[in-house]
Every structure is written in structure tokens, then in C-alpha cells.
Amino acid sequence: MGEDKRLVAVVALAQGMAAARTPRDSWQAAALGACRALDGSFAALSVWERELGRLRVLVNVGDRRPDEEEFPEAEAYPVHQFPEITEFLHERWAGGGGPNAWVETAEGTAAGTPGYFHHRVAALRRRGRGCCVVAPVVLHGRAWGEVYVARAVRAPVFGRADADFATVLAAVVAAGLVQAERLEEARRLAYTDALTGLANRRAVDVRLEEAVERHRGEGAVVSLVVCDLNGLKRVNDTLGHAVGDRLLERFGSVLSLCGAMVPGALAARLGGDEFCLLAVGPPAEEVVKAADELCRRAGELELGEGVACGVASTGDPIGDVRDARRLFRLADAAQYRAKALRADRPVVAGREGPGDPVVRLADEPSPARAERRRFRGRLP
């Protein structure tokens, strides 16, 4: 491959990773870009999980064998089978060398001096491939993983120039992964409450819209728990906001714990002293049970005065739920009824029979202004 073509390949790889919207997209773009740049028939991107002592495959692209999933859930290899990632490369760097790529064939080493190759050679033979080039990926000064590109049996064998080019490609992949990490962190912060580490209101709005769409399209049960932490103002006024923040953090932990009782539930802080749980799929009764446990545990917190908790679920007789706004209004109204009654258990919309006061209140015409707090003083 000429210098111009290689430059084009590097730019295409960088652009592909830059356009990625998720970590998976980024991994796939890295592997595909390297595979095309090196005229390979197959490529994989793997990460070295130090804490587990294994090399885990993130993505396989190209001519995959039946046992090679595109995004494998459990394809991992003990690093002692590939000690070059931990020993050989470390020694090279410690001696002032660089993390250079190397080539291996189904017959043995073709270029470079990997030091260990029998497992890779066996893998080439087992999967009917002729040769491969392995390029270490270095992130933040440490071995992160590797890019692996293979060619078919009768294709030209990778040479030293290919190995050098693979080293360059691995550096481009590393830069793309750093960018992906930063974007993922930015997304995480955009949808995370900074104080409690729970999801924030933006995350709830997005997830709730998607949930209601699933309900309308598939009939999935959608349940929303809205709760108001009692006594926060008193704590802030008498003990200070730092103590109030600790109360919020502790309640956030309790909410997370109770949310774990419901598979896939999203625990979130809406803002101030208001929190919620959103569940899609589980029966309403499971969500109510978790909300009941939440009320019990909140009442046992050293600070605060328990929690007012309201539940609205499409699994209960609440009428048609055509949009996220109505389910939110129902859960909100149920929460205010719980507060008005000083209830130590959740109030569930639709469970008081015909003319249910929560459903009636939530469906009353109201001003178009913000919904929060609109029910105060209007509950029976």
C-alpha cells in the first residue's frame, strides 16, 4: 500500500472513531478501520482487564467464524496465554523501546520478536487464517489492549512495513478511545445528578418517553414512583446545608438499594428533595413492593422525617396513558396525596375504585405552567 493510501486509511480510521456515538460504535470503527487499512479479512479489538487477569474481546469484524460474535459477551483469554501483553511489552517499554506491532503466521513468527506466539499460531490454524499482525494499544502510558488483524490463508503475508503501519494505526485507535472516553464522561455527567450519583431529571424524561412508546407499541407495563423527602428544609435550616446534602446522599443510596429490587429500574433525583424510580416491564405490584420498602427504610434514616411516595403504573386502572406527561402527573398527584395524608406507605394511583381521587386530580384541567407543586392544598 502506497504512502498516500495509508494516509487516507489513517484519516478514515480517525474519522470513523470520531463519528462514533457509543463505546461499541467506537470499538467497531477502530476494528473495521484497522482491518481495511491493512487489507485484512478479520479484525478484533481487545482490552486487558488487569483486575481479572484476562484479555477480553470487545468486537470482532470481517470474516467471522461461527464462534466469533460481533460483540461477544464472554470471549476472554487468560493473559498467561498471551504474556507479551504483560511481560514482553512491559520489558520493551522499561528498556526505552516502543510498543511495536509484530506479525505471526500459521507456521510461526514472520516479523518482529514477540517472544511468545504458540497460542496465537494455534488460533490461526484453528480458524483457517494464514497470518496476523498484533498491535498494542497504549492509553495514558499503559498497555490498554490490542488491535488484531488477520488475513486469509492464501493472502499475502504481513511484512515488517505492515507491522510498522499497524503500530501507527494503534496510536490512532488510542487517540480515538481517549476521545470516546471523554464524550462518554460528558454524556454521563449530562444525565447524572452530581450530588447523589443517581440519574437526573433529563435522564428520566428521555427514558420515560421511550418507556411510554414501548407501552403504546408493545403493551409493556410502565411504572413511575415519585417521592418527596420530608424534613430536608428543617435539616438545612437547623443543621446546615452540608448535613442536608448528606441526608440527600443517604436517601439516594436507599433509593438505589430499593430500586435494585425491580429489574432494570432507573433511580433518579428530579431536583431538590424530589426523587423517582422508573421501571419498564415488571408488574405494578413489584414496583409497589419496592416503594413500600423505600418508605420503611426512609423512615429509619437518622435525619429527615421519612418520605411521601406516590406510584402510577399502566398496570393499574388509571385509564389511557398516551404520553409521558400523564403518567408523571398521576405519580405526582399520588405523591402529594401521600404527603397530605402523612402516609408512611405509598399511595398508588387508581386503587381507590371508580372516581379515584388521585386520577381525578391528575386529570383536572390546569394552567399550562410548571406542574411541580401544582397539587398543594387541593387534595381531599
PDB file of C-alpha atoms in Angstrom, residues 216-354:
ATOM      1  CA  ARG A 216     -48.131   2.030  23.359  1.00  0.00           C
ATOM      2  CA  GLY A 217     -46.377  -0.226  20.846  1.00  0.00           C
ATOM      3  CA  GLU A 218     -45.853  -3.442  22.829  1.00  0.00           C
ATOM      4  CA  GLY A 219     -48.090  -3.117  25.864  1.00  0.00           C
ATOM      5  CA  ALA A 220     -45.104  -3.028  28.253  1.00  0.00           C
ATOM      6  CA  VAL A 221     -46.022  -2.102  31.825  1.00  0.00           C
ATOM      7  CA  VAL A 222     -44.507   1.261  32.798  1.00  0.00           C
ATOM      8  CA  SER A 223     -44.419   2.270  36.454  1.00  0.00           C
ATOM      9  CA  LEU A 224     -43.268   5.532  37.977  1.00  0.00           C
ATOM     10  CA  VAL A 225     -42.609   6.214  41.641  1.00  0.00           C
ATOM     11  CA  VAL A 226     -42.288   9.870  42.651  1.00  0.00           C
ATOM     12  CA  CYS A 227     -41.217  10.670  46.194  1.00  0.00           C
ATOM     13  CA  ASP A 228     -40.549  13.755  48.278  1.00  0.00           C
ATOM     14  CA  LEU A 229     -38.021  13.536  51.121  1.00  0.00           C
ATOM     15  CA  ASN A 230     -39.668  15.025  54.198  1.00  0.00           C
ATOM     16  CA  GLY A 231     -37.783  17.250  56.619  1.00  0.00           C
ATOM     17  CA  LEU A 232     -34.966  18.427  54.343  1.00  0.00           C
ATOM     18  CA  LYS A 233     -35.747  22.122  54.880  1.00  0.00           C
ATOM     19  CA  ARG A 234     -35.663  21.672  58.661  1.00  0.00           C
ATOM     20  CA  VAL A 235     -32.291  19.929  58.429  1.00  0.00           C
ATOM     21  CA  ASN A 236     -30.899  22.655  56.175  1.00  0.00           C
ATOM     22  CA  ASP A 237     -32.220  25.436  58.427  1.00  0.00           C
ATOM     23  CA  THR A 238     -31.081  23.938  61.739  1.00  0.00           C
ATOM     24  CA  LEU A 239     -28.015  21.843  60.898  1.00  0.00           C
ATOM     25  CA  GLY A 240     -26.771  23.432  57.689  1.00  0.00           C
ATOM     26  CA  HIS A 241     -26.772  22.534  54.016  1.00  0.00           C
ATOM     27  CA  ALA A 242     -23.769  20.231  54.331  1.00  0.00           C
ATOM     28  CA  VAL A 243     -25.804  17.997  56.656  1.00  0.00           C
ATOM     29  CA  GLY A 244     -28.788  18.342  54.315  1.00  0.00           C
ATOM     30  CA  ASP A 245     -26.613  17.151  51.439  1.00  0.00           C
ATOM     31  CA  ARG A 246     -25.598  14.110  53.474  1.00  0.00           C
ATOM     32  CA  LEU A 247     -29.276  13.330  54.035  1.00  0.00           C
ATOM     33  CA  LEU A 248     -29.895  13.553  50.300  1.00  0.00           C
ATOM     34  CA  GLU A 249     -26.936  11.261  49.612  1.00  0.00           C
ATOM     35  CA  ARG A 250     -28.114   8.725  52.184  1.00  0.00           C
ATOM     36  CA  PHE A 251     -31.615   8.711  50.810  1.00  0.00           C
ATOM     37  CA  GLY A 252     -30.188   8.350  47.312  1.00  0.00           C
ATOM     38  CA  SER A 253     -28.384   5.205  48.469  1.00  0.00           C
ATOM     39  CA  VAL A 254     -31.613   3.845  49.973  1.00  0.00           C
ATOM     40  CA  LEU A 255     -33.462   4.594  46.727  1.00  0.00           C
ATOM     41  CA  SER A 256     -30.776   2.800  44.726  1.00  0.00           C
ATOM     42  CA  LEU A 257     -30.987  -0.208  47.031  1.00  0.00           C
ATOM     43  CA  CYS A 258     -34.774  -0.424  46.790  1.00  0.00           C
ATOM     44  CA  GLY A 259     -34.689   0.181  43.042  1.00  0.00           C
ATOM     45  CA  ALA A 260     -32.470  -2.885  42.718  1.00  0.00           C
ATOM     46  CA  MET A 261     -35.466  -4.957  43.844  1.00  0.00           C
ATOM     47  CA  VAL A 262     -37.047  -4.191  40.450  1.00  0.00           C
ATOM     48  CA  PRO A 263     -35.077  -5.459  37.424  1.00  0.00           C
ATOM     49  CA  GLY A 264     -33.880  -2.611  35.211  1.00  0.00           C
ATOM     50  CA  ALA A 265     -35.382   0.188  37.326  1.00  0.00           C
ATOM     51  CA  LEU A 266     -33.875   3.665  36.956  1.00  0.00           C
ATOM     52  CA  ALA A 267     -33.282   5.534  40.232  1.00  0.00           C
ATOM     53  CA  ALA A 268     -33.135   9.303  39.861  1.00  0.00           C
ATOM     54  CA  ARG A 269     -33.118  12.617  41.668  1.00  0.00           C
ATOM     55  CA  LEU A 270     -35.501  15.033  39.996  1.00  0.00           C
ATOM     56  CA  GLY A 271     -34.125  18.006  41.889  1.00  0.00           C
ATOM     57  CA  GLY A 272     -34.164  19.400  45.415  1.00  0.00           C
ATOM     58  CA  ASP A 273     -35.848  16.868  47.711  1.00  0.00           C
ATOM     59  CA  GLU A 274     -37.700  15.041  44.919  1.00  0.00           C
ATOM     60  CA  PHE A 275     -36.684  11.605  43.648  1.00  0.00           C
ATOM     61  CA  CYS A 276     -38.168   8.879  41.473  1.00  0.00           C
ATOM     62  CA  LEU A 277     -37.966   5.278  40.292  1.00  0.00           C
ATOM     63  CA  LEU A 278     -38.886   4.310  36.737  1.00  0.00           C
ATOM     64  CA  ALA A 279     -39.493   0.686  35.776  1.00  0.00           C
ATOM     65  CA  VAL A 280     -40.422  -0.839  32.419  1.00  0.00           C
ATOM     66  CA  GLY A 281     -41.648  -4.418  32.238  1.00  0.00           C
ATOM     67  CA  PRO A 282     -42.097  -5.707  35.810  1.00  0.00           C
ATOM     68  CA  PRO A 283     -45.662  -5.953  37.168  1.00  0.00           C
ATOM     69  CA  ALA A 284     -47.008  -2.963  39.069  1.00  0.00           C
ATOM     70  CA  GLU A 285     -47.097  -4.982  42.299  1.00  0.00           C
ATOM     71  CA  GLU A 286     -43.298  -5.459  42.230  1.00  0.00           C
ATOM     72  CA  VAL A 287     -42.818  -1.710  41.949  1.00  0.00           C
ATOM     73  CA  VAL A 288     -45.303  -1.015  44.760  1.00  0.00           C
ATOM     74  CA  LYS A 289     -43.451  -3.519  46.947  1.00  0.00           C
ATOM     75  CA  ALA A 290     -40.163  -1.712  46.301  1.00  0.00           C
ATOM     76  CA  ALA A 291     -41.836   1.640  47.054  1.00  0.00           C
ATOM     77  CA  ASP A 292     -43.189   0.214  50.321  1.00  0.00           C
ATOM     78  CA  GLU A 293     -39.674  -0.889  51.288  1.00  0.00           C
ATOM     79  CA  LEU A 294     -38.396   2.555  50.349  1.00  0.00           C
ATOM     80  CA  CYS A 295     -40.879   4.202  52.725  1.00  0.00           C
ATOM     81  CA  ARG A 296     -39.883   1.838  55.528  1.00  0.00           C
ATOM     82  CA  ARG A 297     -36.156   2.412  55.105  1.00  0.00           C
ATOM     83  CA  ALA A 298     -36.544   6.181  54.679  1.00  0.00           C
ATOM     84  CA  GLY A 299     -38.414   6.280  57.996  1.00  0.00           C
ATOM     85  CA  GLU A 300     -35.384   4.700  59.667  1.00  0.00           C
ATOM     86  CA  LEU A 301     -32.890   7.310  58.469  1.00  0.00           C
ATOM     87  CA  GLU A 302     -31.263   9.179  61.330  1.00  0.00           C
ATOM     88  CA  LEU A 303     -32.077  12.555  59.785  1.00  0.00           C
ATOM     89  CA  GLY A 304     -35.219  13.590  57.946  1.00  0.00           C
ATOM     90  CA  GLU A 305     -38.841  12.681  58.525  1.00  0.00           C
ATOM     91  CA  GLY A 306     -39.474   9.849  56.137  1.00  0.00           C
ATOM     92  CA  VAL A 307     -40.737  10.181  52.595  1.00  0.00           C
ATOM     93  CA  ALA A 308     -44.017  10.884  50.800  1.00  0.00           C
ATOM     94  CA  CYS A 309     -44.305   8.379  47.998  1.00  0.00           C
ATOM     95  CA  GLY A 310     -46.706   8.122  45.054  1.00  0.00           C
ATOM     96  CA  VAL A 311     -46.917   5.406  42.401  1.00  0.00           C
ATOM     97  CA  ALA A 312     -48.546   5.401  38.963  1.00  0.00           C
ATOM     98  CA  SER A 313     -48.448   2.337  36.750  1.00  0.00           C
ATOM     99  CA  THR A 314     -50.017   1.374  33.457  1.00  0.00           C
ATOM    100  CA  GLY A 315     -50.635  -1.968  35.163  1.00  0.00           C
ATOM    101  CA  ASP A 316     -53.323  -0.318  37.325  1.00  0.00           C
ATOM    102  CA  PRO A 317     -56.744   1.074  36.297  1.00  0.00           C
ATOM    103  CA  ILE A 318     -55.598   4.637  35.548  1.00  0.00           C
ATOM    104  CA  GLY A 319     -57.024   4.971  32.050  1.00  0.00           C
ATOM    105  CA  ASP A 320     -55.168   5.534  28.808  1.00  0.00           C
ATOM    106  CA  VAL A 321     -51.526   6.639  29.060  1.00  0.00           C
ATOM    107  CA  ARG A 322     -50.749   8.178  25.703  1.00  0.00           C
ATOM    108  CA  ASP A 323     -47.808  10.289  26.767  1.00  0.00           C
ATOM    109  CA  ALA A 324     -45.151  10.541  29.471  1.00  0.00           C
ATOM    110  CA  ARG A 325     -46.700  13.722  30.855  1.00  0.00           C
ATOM    111  CA  ARG A 326     -49.871  11.977  32.025  1.00  0.00           C
ATOM    112  CA  LEU A 327     -48.020   9.221  33.890  1.00  0.00           C
ATOM    113  CA  PHE A 328     -45.873  11.852  35.563  1.00  0.00           C
ATOM    114  CA  ARG A 329     -48.961  13.838  36.604  1.00  0.00           C
ATOM    115  CA  LEU A 330     -50.521  10.720  38.101  1.00  0.00           C
ATOM    116  CA  ALA A 331     -47.423   9.779  40.102  1.00  0.00           C
ATOM    117  CA  ASP A 332     -47.030  13.389  41.195  1.00  0.00           C
ATOM    118  CA  ALA A 333     -50.659  13.595  42.358  1.00  0.00           C
ATOM    119  CA  ALA A 334     -50.288  10.301  44.237  1.00  0.00           C
ATOM    120  CA  GLN A 335     -47.189  11.640  45.965  1.00  0.00           C
ATOM    121  CA  TYR A 336     -48.996  14.795  47.093  1.00  0.00           C
ATOM    122  CA  ARG A 337     -51.885  12.737  48.387  1.00  0.00           C
ATOM    123  CA  ALA A 338     -49.387  10.699  50.408  1.00  0.00           C
ATOM    124  CA  LYS A 339     -47.943  13.923  51.783  1.00  0.00           C
ATOM    125  CA  ALA A 340     -51.370  15.356  52.632  1.00  0.00           C
ATOM    126  CA  LEU A 341     -52.326  12.144  54.436  1.00  0.00           C
ATOM    127  CA  ARG A 342     -48.900  11.924  56.137  1.00  0.00           C
ATOM    128  CA  ALA A 343     -48.897   8.355  54.878  1.00  0.00           C
ATOM    129  CA  ASP A 344     -45.998   6.110  55.834  1.00  0.00           C
ATOM    130  CA  ARG A 345     -46.745   3.866  52.834  1.00  0.00           C
ATOM    131  CA  PRO A 346     -47.007   4.679  49.128  1.00  0.00           C
ATOM    132  CA  VAL A 347     -50.234   5.949  47.621  1.00  0.00           C
ATOM    133  CA  VAL A 348     -50.963   4.177  44.327  1.00  0.00           C
ATOM    134  CA  ALA A 349     -52.976   5.881  41.601  1.00  0.00           C
ATOM    135  CA  GLY A 350     -56.124   4.044  40.501  1.00  0.00           C
ATOM    136  CA  ARG A 351     -56.504   1.749  43.506  1.00  0.00           C
ATOM    137  CA  GLU A 352     -59.380   3.516  45.238  1.00  0.00           C
ATOM    138  CA  GLY A 353     -62.015   2.362  42.775  1.00  0.00           C
ATOM    139  CA  PRO A 354     -64.268   4.452  40.494  1.00  0.00           C
TER     140      PRO A 354
END
